[in-house]
């Protein structure tokens, strides 16, 4: 299996090279040359596999340059950190099936991908004799999932910037209580935007970047998408059969998770996965795209589902490539036009195609709170605000004969304030985090200046 860039200006590369490259060197995103298809018999044979066994079957079709025994071991280790035996269990409430993706070490779905990515990075660096210093800025969630993905790993150090005292207490503790020697939490005296600007400034210093083998954590690494394809197939196997489709509702920010669903649908026999419902909060760039063919930048609004407060959907280009008929030249041109004008418009024919692929709906804050409280009253089950955005869209678009899976992307305890507002009490903290406040912690408080962070890196990097 070879990987190409959506902008067409790199020679095809292997899976392991694609993972190490992250963003394609021509500025595009990496995709497999073709998406492997699974026939009805193979799918039927997967029905009784455990999650890690299924993950191996799916991932090995894309990652054919890692020996099977090694890949199996990497996958098993990645999901051994989950606290539920089914890894991503389905629970049914009323007409909906909630797929709980939050049983990993940081209680959010990003663990499904980042536990795997961390192990793959370590494995490949051991083979090449290389090293990697990961640098990133976080507003909360991704930082902790990345830290847990690489804590204690050889040949990797991670430096995560967060705005001092401007992330929620639990988010801060989830990061700073990881005291492994290879983990550095830098609380900057500034905002999340300052953090992002600092990271960008340091990455733009090409000499420094090369000298320290700086790597990024972002949602564009192909291995992350690939790991997420697995749970769509896992759910479809449990709820569907030859004659019955399964629909999915996906709370969306960067277009990453729902793009994984799109890949899963293309892999499986026609009709296995039915509709993909793209659920956004007030930051509705993607909803406008699906409903009106309007992909144009707005300004970011802060909501109670902060991990979806995004206006540039970094994985969008991957879907755009398929929408434009797998034409890299057209994709590159469209992305250039978007960079110049901050918008793209799609014609009637393209809009029809987009609406065959996705249904979209935006949910505001009030509706999100109402969804959490109604669902709790009716089913005694607590949704986190991101999941609630998806559930609201699912209820509005449900087809009575088709099972509907709502992806639950975070544990409600991570967003206790919003939950409290909806149901009048805090959700319970899972046992694995009950002692969080008592744990030792380590964090550097540092000025929000490129030089200060660069000096810190130069001193502590591998
Ligand atoms: C990141 C995140 C999302 C959005 O996922 P994308 O892949 O960016 O679409 C949704 N919910 C939670 C809790 C997240 O952390």
Short mmCIF file of C-alpha atoms and ligand atoms in Angstrom, two decimals:
data_model
loop_
_atom_site.label_atom_id
_atom_site.label_comp_id
_atom_site.label_asym_id
_atom_site.label_seq_id
_atom_site.Cartn_x
_atom_site.Cartn_y
_atom_site.Cartn_z
CA UNK A 1 0.00 0.00 0.00
CA UNK A 2 1.46 3.32 -1.10
CA UNK A 3 0.47 6.79 0.11
CA UNK A 4 0.05 9.90 -1.98
CA UNK A 5 -0.52 13.56 -1.24
CA UNK A 6 -3.84 15.29 -1.90
CA UNK A 7 -1.77 17.91 -3.75
CA UNK A 8 0.05 15.39 -5.88
CA UNK A 9 3.59 16.71 -5.59
CA UNK A 10 5.33 13.91 -3.71
CA UNK A 11 6.38 10.48 -4.95
CA UNK A 12 4.29 7.65 -3.40
CA UNK A 13 5.58 6.48 -0.01
CA UNK A 14 5.00 3.53 2.32
CA UNK A 15 2.73 3.53 5.40
CA UNK A 16 5.61 3.92 7.85
CA UNK A 17 7.04 6.84 5.87
CA UNK A 18 3.59 8.43 5.77
CA UNK A 19 3.27 8.15 9.56
CA UNK A 20 6.66 9.76 10.11
CA UNK A 21 5.95 12.49 7.56
CA UNK A 22 2.64 13.58 9.16
CA UNK A 23 1.80 16.49 6.87
CA UNK A 24 2.87 15.85 3.26
CA UNK A 25 5.95 17.87 2.35
CA UNK A 26 4.03 19.58 -0.47
CA UNK A 27 1.58 20.99 2.07
CA UNK A 28 -1.14 18.42 1.31
CA UNK A 29 -2.49 15.54 3.36
CA UNK A 30 -1.51 11.90 2.90
CA UNK A 31 -3.99 9.30 1.69
CA UNK A 32 -3.73 5.67 0.59
CA UNK A 33 -3.47 5.31 -3.17
CA UNK A 34 -6.67 3.31 -3.04
CA UNK A 35 -8.99 2.31 -0.21
CA UNK A 36 -9.07 -1.50 0.19
CA UNK A 37 -12.54 -3.04 -0.02
CA UNK A 38 -13.90 -5.78 2.19
CA UNK A 39 -16.35 -8.30 0.75
CA UNK A 40 -19.42 -9.71 2.48
CA UNK A 41 -17.72 -13.01 3.40
CA UNK A 42 -14.70 -11.37 4.97
CA UNK A 43 -16.94 -9.02 6.89
CA UNK A 44 -19.04 -11.92 8.16
CA UNK A 45 -15.87 -13.67 9.33
CA UNK A 46 -14.97 -10.58 11.40
CA UNK A 47 -18.19 -10.65 13.37
CA UNK A 48 -16.83 -12.44 16.43
CA UNK A 49 -13.42 -10.80 16.63
CA UNK A 50 -12.37 -8.88 19.72
CA UNK A 51 -11.66 -5.17 19.25
CA UNK A 52 -7.85 -5.60 19.02
CA UNK A 53 -8.26 -8.53 16.60
CA UNK A 54 -10.55 -6.48 14.39
CA UNK A 55 -8.16 -3.52 14.63
CA UNK A 56 -5.40 -5.78 13.34
CA UNK A 57 -7.51 -6.95 10.37
CA UNK A 58 -8.39 -3.38 9.41
CA UNK A 59 -5.06 -1.66 10.08
CA UNK A 60 -2.91 -4.38 8.49
CA UNK A 61 -4.63 -3.73 5.15
CA UNK A 62 -3.22 -0.19 5.21
CA UNK A 63 0.02 -0.77 7.11
CA UNK A 64 1.57 -3.56 5.08
CA UNK A 65 5.18 -2.58 5.76
CA UNK A 66 5.02 -3.46 9.47
CA UNK A 67 5.47 -7.24 10.04
CA UNK A 68 2.20 -8.83 11.21
CA UNK A 69 3.51 -10.04 14.58
CA UNK A 70 4.90 -6.60 15.39
CA UNK A 71 1.69 -4.85 14.31
CA UNK A 72 -0.41 -7.20 16.42
CA UNK A 73 1.76 -6.49 19.43
CA UNK A 74 1.56 -2.71 18.90
CA UNK A 75 -2.22 -2.85 18.65
CA UNK A 76 -2.63 -5.10 21.69
CA UNK A 77 -0.45 -2.80 23.78
CA UNK A 78 -2.34 0.30 22.58
CA UNK A 79 -5.72 -0.99 23.72
CA UNK A 80 -4.51 -2.69 26.92
CA UNK A 81 -4.60 0.80 28.51
CA UNK A 82 -8.39 0.97 28.10
CA UNK A 83 -10.47 0.20 31.17
CA UNK A 84 -13.39 -1.49 29.37
CA UNK A 85 -12.96 -5.06 28.04
CA UNK A 86 -14.75 -4.15 24.80
CA UNK A 87 -12.61 -0.99 24.34
CA UNK A 88 -15.45 0.92 22.60
CA UNK A 89 -18.66 -0.61 24.03
CA UNK A 90 -22.15 0.13 22.72
CA UNK A 91 -24.94 0.91 25.16
CA UNK A 92 -28.55 1.29 24.06
CA UNK A 93 -30.89 3.97 25.36
CA UNK A 94 -34.30 4.37 23.77
CA UNK A 95 -33.83 4.29 20.02
CA UNK A 96 -30.17 5.21 20.08
CA UNK A 97 -26.97 3.24 20.47
CA UNK A 98 -24.26 5.20 22.25
CA UNK A 99 -20.75 4.10 21.37
CA UNK A 100 -18.56 4.98 24.35
CA UNK A 101 -15.18 6.03 23.01
CA UNK A 102 -13.98 7.40 26.35
CA UNK A 103 -12.58 4.40 28.21
CA UNK A 104 -8.97 5.30 27.42
CA UNK A 105 -6.47 6.93 29.76
CA UNK A 106 -7.67 10.55 29.30
CA UNK A 107 -11.41 9.82 29.02
CA UNK A 108 -11.84 11.10 25.46
CA UNK A 109 -11.94 9.49 22.05
CA UNK A 110 -8.58 10.91 20.97
CA UNK A 111 -6.98 8.15 23.06
CA UNK A 112 -8.16 5.54 20.53
CA UNK A 113 -5.84 7.10 17.95
CA UNK A 114 -3.06 8.54 20.10
CA UNK A 115 -2.37 5.41 22.14
CA UNK A 116 -1.71 3.66 18.83
CA UNK A 117 0.25 6.53 17.27
CA UNK A 118 2.58 6.80 20.30
CA UNK A 119 3.44 3.12 20.08
CA UNK A 120 3.97 3.29 16.31
CA UNK A 121 6.28 6.31 16.69
CA UNK A 122 8.38 4.53 19.32
CA UNK A 123 8.56 1.35 17.25
CA UNK A 124 9.68 3.17 14.09
CA UNK A 125 12.22 5.35 15.93
CA UNK A 126 13.79 2.28 17.52
CA UNK A 127 14.19 0.77 14.07
CA UNK A 128 15.68 3.85 12.48
CA UNK A 129 17.78 4.83 15.51
CA UNK A 130 16.11 8.24 15.36
CA UNK A 131 14.55 10.48 17.97
CA UNK A 132 11.67 12.91 18.15
CA UNK A 133 10.84 15.95 20.24
CA UNK A 134 7.13 16.59 20.04
CA UNK A 135 6.02 20.19 20.46
CA UNK A 136 2.41 21.30 20.65
CA UNK A 137 -0.01 23.81 22.13
CA UNK A 138 -3.31 22.74 23.60
CA UNK A 139 -6.49 24.35 24.84
CA UNK A 140 -7.15 21.22 26.87
CA UNK A 141 -8.04 17.87 25.37
CA UNK A 142 -5.56 16.98 22.67
CA UNK A 143 -2.59 17.83 24.88
CA UNK A 144 -3.41 15.29 27.54
CA UNK A 145 -4.21 12.55 25.02
CA UNK A 146 -0.88 13.20 23.28
CA UNK A 147 0.99 13.17 26.60
CA UNK A 148 -0.59 9.85 27.57
CA UNK A 149 0.21 8.54 24.10
CA UNK A 150 3.98 8.97 24.53
CA UNK A 151 4.62 9.01 28.29
CA UNK A 152 7.56 6.81 29.25
CA UNK A 153 8.40 6.02 25.62
CA UNK A 154 11.97 5.73 24.44
CA UNK A 155 13.46 8.16 21.91
CA UNK A 156 10.57 10.60 22.36
CA UNK A 157 10.13 13.69 24.49
CA UNK A 158 7.00 15.79 24.50
CA UNK A 159 6.60 19.51 25.27
CA UNK A 160 3.02 20.72 25.59
CA UNK A 161 2.13 24.38 26.07
CA UNK A 162 -1.12 25.28 27.77
CA UNK A 163 -2.38 28.71 28.86
CA UNK A 164 -1.64 29.04 32.60
CA UNK A 165 -4.87 28.74 34.65
CA UNK A 166 -7.01 29.01 31.52
CA UNK A 167 -7.76 25.33 31.06
CA UNK A 168 -10.24 23.52 33.31
CA UNK A 169 -8.79 22.20 36.61
CA UNK A 170 -9.27 18.58 35.55
CA UNK A 171 -7.67 19.21 32.16
CA UNK A 172 -4.70 20.88 33.83
CA UNK A 173 -4.28 18.04 36.32
CA UNK A 174 -4.61 15.39 33.63
CA UNK A 175 -1.53 16.90 32.00
CA UNK A 176 0.59 18.01 34.95
CA UNK A 177 0.23 14.80 36.97
CA UNK A 178 2.07 12.89 34.27
CA UNK A 179 5.54 13.10 35.78
CA UNK A 180 7.44 10.78 33.43
CA UNK A 181 10.88 12.16 32.62
CA UNK A 182 10.07 12.56 28.92
CA UNK A 183 7.01 14.78 29.54
CA UNK A 184 7.26 18.57 29.89
CA UNK A 185 4.23 20.70 30.63
CA UNK A 186 4.79 24.38 29.96
CA UNK A 187 2.14 26.69 31.37
CA UNK A 188 2.58 29.92 29.46
CA UNK A 189 1.65 33.30 30.90
CA UNK A 190 -0.77 34.00 28.06
CA UNK A 191 -3.62 32.60 25.99
CA UNK A 192 -4.08 29.50 23.84
CA UNK A 193 -3.57 31.68 20.74
CA UNK A 194 -0.22 32.84 22.18
CA UNK A 195 0.71 29.18 22.61
CA UNK A 196 -0.18 28.36 19.03
CA UNK A 197 1.75 31.37 17.74
CA UNK A 198 4.83 30.33 19.72
CA UNK A 199 4.69 26.78 18.37
CA UNK A 200 4.28 28.09 14.84
CA UNK A 201 7.21 30.49 15.33
CA UNK A 202 9.46 27.67 16.49
CA UNK A 203 8.41 25.31 13.67
CA UNK A 204 9.13 28.07 11.16
CA UNK A 205 12.75 28.14 12.31
CA UNK A 206 13.77 25.31 9.99
CA UNK A 207 17.33 24.99 11.32
CA UNK A 208 16.12 24.67 14.89
CA UNK A 209 13.40 22.25 13.84
CA UNK A 210 15.87 19.98 12.07
CA UNK A 211 18.53 20.22 14.77
CA UNK A 212 16.07 18.97 17.38
CA UNK A 213 13.98 16.64 15.21
CA UNK A 214 10.82 18.49 16.17
CA UNK A 215 7.58 16.64 15.52
CA UNK A 216 3.95 17.73 15.79
CA UNK A 217 0.84 16.28 17.34
CA UNK A 218 -2.12 17.13 15.22
CA UNK A 219 -5.12 15.47 13.81
CA UNK A 220 -3.75 15.15 10.29
CA UNK A 221 -1.57 12.08 10.83
CA UNK A 222 -2.98 9.25 8.72
CA UNK A 223 -2.41 6.72 11.52
CA UNK A 224 -4.92 8.61 13.66
CA UNK A 225 -7.65 8.41 11.04
CA UNK A 226 -6.87 4.76 10.44
CA UNK A 227 -7.17 3.82 14.11
CA UNK A 228 -10.59 5.49 14.17
CA UNK A 229 -11.90 3.58 11.14
CA UNK A 230 -11.91 0.46 13.33
CA UNK A 231 -14.73 1.42 15.69
CA UNK A 232 -17.14 2.23 12.88
CA UNK A 233 -16.68 -1.30 11.58
CA UNK A 234 -16.89 -2.71 15.11
CA UNK A 235 -20.29 -1.04 15.60
CA UNK A 236 -21.57 -2.00 12.14
CA UNK A 237 -20.71 -5.64 12.87
CA UNK A 238 -22.69 -5.59 16.09
CA UNK A 239 -25.81 -3.85 14.80
CA UNK A 240 -26.06 -4.50 11.08
CA UNK A 241 -26.50 -7.53 8.90
CA UNK A 242 -26.53 -8.17 5.16
CA UNK A 243 -29.80 -6.35 4.66
CA UNK A 244 -29.59 -3.66 7.30
CA UNK A 245 -27.52 -0.46 7.28
CA UNK A 246 -26.25 1.36 10.34
CA UNK A 247 -26.26 5.18 10.59
CA UNK A 248 -23.76 7.19 12.63
CA UNK A 249 -23.96 10.60 14.24
CA UNK A 250 -20.56 12.19 14.78
CA UNK A 251 -19.74 15.33 16.79
CA UNK A 252 -17.31 17.07 14.50
CA UNK A 253 -14.64 19.76 14.68
CA UNK A 254 -11.64 19.03 12.49
CA UNK A 255 -13.47 16.61 10.19
CA UNK A 256 -11.16 13.86 11.49
CA UNK A 257 -13.52 11.46 13.18
CA UNK A 258 -16.23 11.72 10.53
CA UNK A 259 -13.68 11.29 7.76
CA UNK A 260 -12.72 8.00 9.42
CA UNK A 261 -16.39 7.03 9.07
CA UNK A 262 -16.29 7.99 5.41
CA UNK A 263 -13.26 5.72 4.88
CA UNK A 264 -15.00 2.88 6.74
CA UNK A 265 -18.07 3.26 4.53
CA UNK A 266 -15.95 3.10 1.38
CA UNK A 267 -14.23 -0.06 2.64
CA UNK A 268 -17.35 -2.04 3.50
CA UNK A 269 -19.91 -3.63 1.16
CA UNK A 270 -22.39 -1.09 -0.19
CA UNK A 271 -25.09 -0.20 2.33
CA UNK A 272 -23.29 -1.53 5.44
CA UNK A 273 -22.83 1.99 6.74
CA UNK A 274 -25.78 4.17 5.79
CA UNK A 275 -25.83 7.86 6.63
CA UNK A 276 -23.08 9.81 8.36
CA UNK A 277 -24.54 12.69 10.32
CA UNK A 278 -22.09 15.51 10.74
CA UNK A 279 -22.96 17.29 13.98
CA UNK A 280 -21.48 20.70 14.77
CA UNK A 281 -21.97 23.23 17.54
CA UNK A 282 -22.34 26.98 16.78
CA UNK A 283 -19.05 26.78 14.92
CA UNK A 284 -20.96 25.55 11.92
CA UNK A 285 -18.51 25.87 9.03
CA UNK A 286 -18.99 22.23 8.09
CA UNK A 287 -22.76 22.35 8.39
CA UNK A 288 -22.85 25.32 6.02
CA UNK A 289 -20.61 23.36 3.67
CA UNK A 290 -22.96 20.38 3.57
CA UNK A 291 -26.20 22.33 3.51
CA UNK A 292 -25.30 25.15 1.10
CA UNK A 293 -21.98 24.30 -0.49
CA UNK A 294 -20.50 27.25 1.39
CA UNK A 295 -17.08 26.58 2.93
CA UNK A 296 -16.08 29.97 4.31
CA UNK A 297 -14.19 31.03 7.41
CA UNK A 298 -16.14 32.51 10.26
CA UNK A 299 -14.78 33.59 13.63
CA UNK A 300 -14.53 31.04 16.41
CA UNK A 301 -17.28 31.15 19.04
CA UNK A 302 -16.58 29.69 22.48
CA UNK A 303 -19.06 27.00 23.47
CA UNK A 304 -19.58 24.35 26.14
CA UNK A 305 -18.24 21.77 23.67
CA UNK A 306 -14.80 23.39 23.33
CA UNK A 307 -13.09 20.57 21.43
CA UNK A 308 -15.33 21.42 18.47
CA UNK A 309 -14.71 25.19 18.61
CA UNK A 310 -12.87 25.17 15.33
CA UNK A 311 -13.19 27.13 12.12
CA UNK A 312 -10.57 25.51 9.93
CA UNK A 313 -11.26 21.81 9.62
CA UNK A 314 -7.79 20.41 9.10
CA UNK A 315 -8.93 17.09 7.63
CA UNK A 316 -11.38 18.68 5.18
CA UNK A 317 -8.84 18.53 2.37
CA UNK A 318 -8.92 14.74 2.48
CA UNK A 319 -12.63 14.69 1.68
CA UNK A 320 -12.21 17.49 -0.85
CA UNK A 321 -9.79 15.26 -2.76
CA UNK A 322 -12.49 12.59 -3.18
CA UNK A 323 -15.18 15.16 -3.91
CA UNK A 324 -13.03 16.50 -6.75
CA UNK A 325 -12.71 13.04 -8.28
CA UNK A 326 -9.30 12.20 -6.75
CA UNK A 327 -7.77 14.98 -8.82
CA UNK A 328 -4.74 16.33 -6.91
CA UNK A 329 -4.29 19.28 -9.25
CA UNK A 330 -7.83 20.46 -8.68
CA UNK A 331 -7.44 19.93 -4.94
CA UNK A 332 -4.23 21.96 -4.79
CA UNK A 333 -5.89 24.74 -6.77
CA UNK A 334 -8.94 24.78 -4.52
CA UNK A 335 -6.82 24.91 -1.37
CA UNK A 336 -4.78 27.76 -2.84
CA UNK A 337 -7.98 29.62 -3.59
CA UNK A 338 -9.18 28.98 -0.02
CA UNK A 339 -5.86 30.30 1.36
CA UNK A 340 -6.24 33.44 -0.77
CA UNK A 341 -9.94 34.17 -0.23
CA UNK A 342 -10.96 32.35 2.97
CA UNK A 343 -13.78 30.62 1.15
CA UNK A 344 -14.78 27.99 -1.37
CA UNK A 345 -18.10 27.55 -3.11
CA UNK A 346 -19.44 24.31 -4.53
CA UNK A 347 -21.88 24.11 -7.43
CA UNK A 348 -25.23 22.33 -7.56
CA UNK A 349 -23.84 19.03 -8.80
CA UNK A 350 -21.13 18.98 -6.16
CA UNK A 351 -23.64 19.91 -3.47
CA UNK A 352 -25.77 16.94 -4.40
CA UNK A 353 -22.75 14.69 -4.12
CA UNK A 354 -21.85 16.14 -0.72
CA UNK A 355 -25.40 15.56 0.53
CA UNK A 356 -25.21 11.93 -0.61
CA UNK A 357 -22.16 11.56 1.63
CA UNK A 358 -23.30 13.50 4.71
CA UNK A 359 -26.28 14.90 6.54
CA UNK A 360 -25.36 17.93 8.64
CA UNK A 361 -26.88 19.75 11.55
CA UNK A 362 -25.73 22.42 13.93
CA UNK A 363 -26.80 22.46 17.61
CA UNK A 364 -26.61 25.56 19.80
CA UNK A 365 -25.72 25.77 23.45
CA UNK A 366 -29.29 25.85 24.73
CA UNK A 367 -30.23 22.78 22.68
CA UNK A 368 -27.12 21.02 23.96
CA UNK A 369 -28.07 21.64 27.60
CA UNK A 370 -31.66 20.55 26.91
CA UNK A 371 -30.43 17.37 25.24
CA UNK A 372 -28.28 16.49 28.26
CA UNK A 373 -31.12 17.08 30.71
CA UNK A 374 -33.81 15.34 28.63
CA UNK A 375 -31.61 12.32 28.02
CA UNK A 376 -30.77 12.08 31.70
CA UNK A 377 -34.42 12.33 32.69
CA UNK A 378 -35.55 9.74 30.17
CA UNK A 379 -32.69 7.26 30.41
CA UNK A 380 -30.68 8.06 33.55
CA UNK A 381 -27.59 8.36 31.36
CA UNK A 382 -25.30 11.40 31.37
CA UNK A 383 -24.04 12.75 28.04
CA UNK A 384 -21.02 15.02 27.79
CA UNK A 385 -21.73 18.24 25.82
CA UNK A 386 -19.89 17.04 22.67
CA UNK A 387 -21.81 13.79 22.64
CA UNK A 388 -25.03 15.74 23.26
CA UNK A 389 -24.48 17.75 20.06
CA UNK A 390 -24.34 14.44 18.19
CA UNK A 391 -27.36 13.01 20.00
CA UNK A 392 -29.46 16.09 19.21
CA UNK A 393 -28.62 15.73 15.51
CA UNK A 394 -29.28 12.00 15.63
CA UNK A 395 -32.75 12.45 17.15
CA UNK A 396 -33.66 15.02 14.50
CA UNK A 397 -32.51 12.82 11.62
CA UNK A 398 -33.33 9.34 12.79
CA UNK A 399 -34.89 6.81 10.46
CA UNK A 400 -37.04 4.41 12.47
CA UNK A 401 -35.87 1.27 10.64
CA UNK A 402 -32.16 1.95 10.76
CA UNK A 403 -30.00 1.56 13.88
CA UNK A 404 -28.38 4.87 14.85
CA UNK A 405 -25.02 4.95 16.58
CA UNK A 406 -24.04 8.16 18.40
CA UNK A 407 -20.33 8.46 19.01
CA UNK A 408 -19.70 9.46 22.65
CA UNK A 409 -16.44 11.37 22.35
CA UNK A 410 -15.79 12.32 25.98
CA UNK A 411 -16.67 11.16 29.47
CA UNK A 412 -19.11 13.62 31.08
CA UNK A 413 -16.79 14.09 34.08
CA UNK A 414 -14.41 16.00 31.81
CA UNK A 415 -17.03 18.70 31.31
CA UNK A 416 -18.62 18.73 34.74
CA UNK A 417 -19.62 22.39 34.66
CA UNK A 418 -21.83 22.06 31.59
CA UNK A 419 -23.30 18.81 32.90
CA UNK A 420 -24.09 20.41 36.25
CA UNK A 421 -25.90 23.22 34.45
CA UNK A 422 -28.07 20.65 32.68
CA UNK A 423 -28.86 18.14 35.43
CA UNK A 424 -28.06 19.99 38.63
CA UNK A 425 -25.21 17.79 39.77
CA UNK A 426 -21.69 16.81 38.84
CA UNK A 427 -21.14 13.50 37.04
CA UNK A 428 -19.07 10.97 38.94
CA UNK A 429 -15.37 10.78 38.23
CA UNK A 430 -14.31 7.33 36.98
CA UNK A 431 -12.26 5.34 39.47
CA UNK A 432 -9.05 5.75 37.46
CA UNK A 433 -9.13 9.50 38.10
CA UNK A 434 -10.63 9.64 41.57
CA UNK A 435 -7.29 10.50 43.21
CA UNK A 436 -6.21 13.01 40.55
CA UNK A 437 -5.90 15.93 42.95
CA UNK A 438 -3.68 13.96 45.31
CA UNK A 439 -1.17 12.94 42.69
CA UNK A 440 2.24 14.61 42.44
CA UNK A 441 2.45 17.07 39.57
CA UNK A 442 5.13 18.83 37.55
CA UNK A 443 4.79 21.94 35.41
CA UNK A 444 7.00 24.86 34.32
CA UNK A 445 5.44 28.30 34.30
CA UNK A 446 7.04 30.28 31.53
CA UNK A 447 6.69 33.60 29.69
CA UNK A 448 4.57 33.52 26.52
CA UNK A 449 7.59 34.30 24.34
CA UNK A 450 9.13 32.32 21.50
CA UNK A 451 12.63 32.81 22.94
CA UNK A 452 11.70 31.52 26.38
CA UNK A 453 10.16 28.35 24.95
CA UNK A 454 12.96 27.85 22.44
CA UNK A 455 15.60 28.13 25.20
CA UNK A 456 13.70 25.63 27.30
CA UNK A 457 13.57 23.21 24.37
CA UNK A 458 17.25 23.63 23.54
CA UNK A 459 18.10 22.75 27.12
CA UNK A 460 15.78 19.77 27.57
CA UNK A 461 15.29 18.22 24.13
CA UNK A 462 16.68 14.77 23.29
C1 LIG B 1 -11.51 16.38 19.21
C2 LIG B 1 -12.86 16.15 19.72
C3 LIG B 1 -14.00 16.18 18.89
C4 LIG B 1 -13.93 16.50 17.41
O1 LIG B 1 -13.25 15.53 16.67
P1 LIG B 1 -12.71 15.86 15.19
O2 LIG B 1 -11.92 14.66 14.80
O3 LIG B 1 -11.87 17.09 15.35
O4 LIG B 1 -13.89 16.09 14.34
C5 LIG B 1 -15.23 15.90 19.45
N1 LIG B 1 -15.36 15.65 20.77
C6 LIG B 1 -14.30 15.63 21.61
C7 LIG B 1 -14.53 15.35 23.05
C8 LIG B 1 -13.01 15.87 21.12
O5 LIG B 1 -11.96 15.85 21.97
#
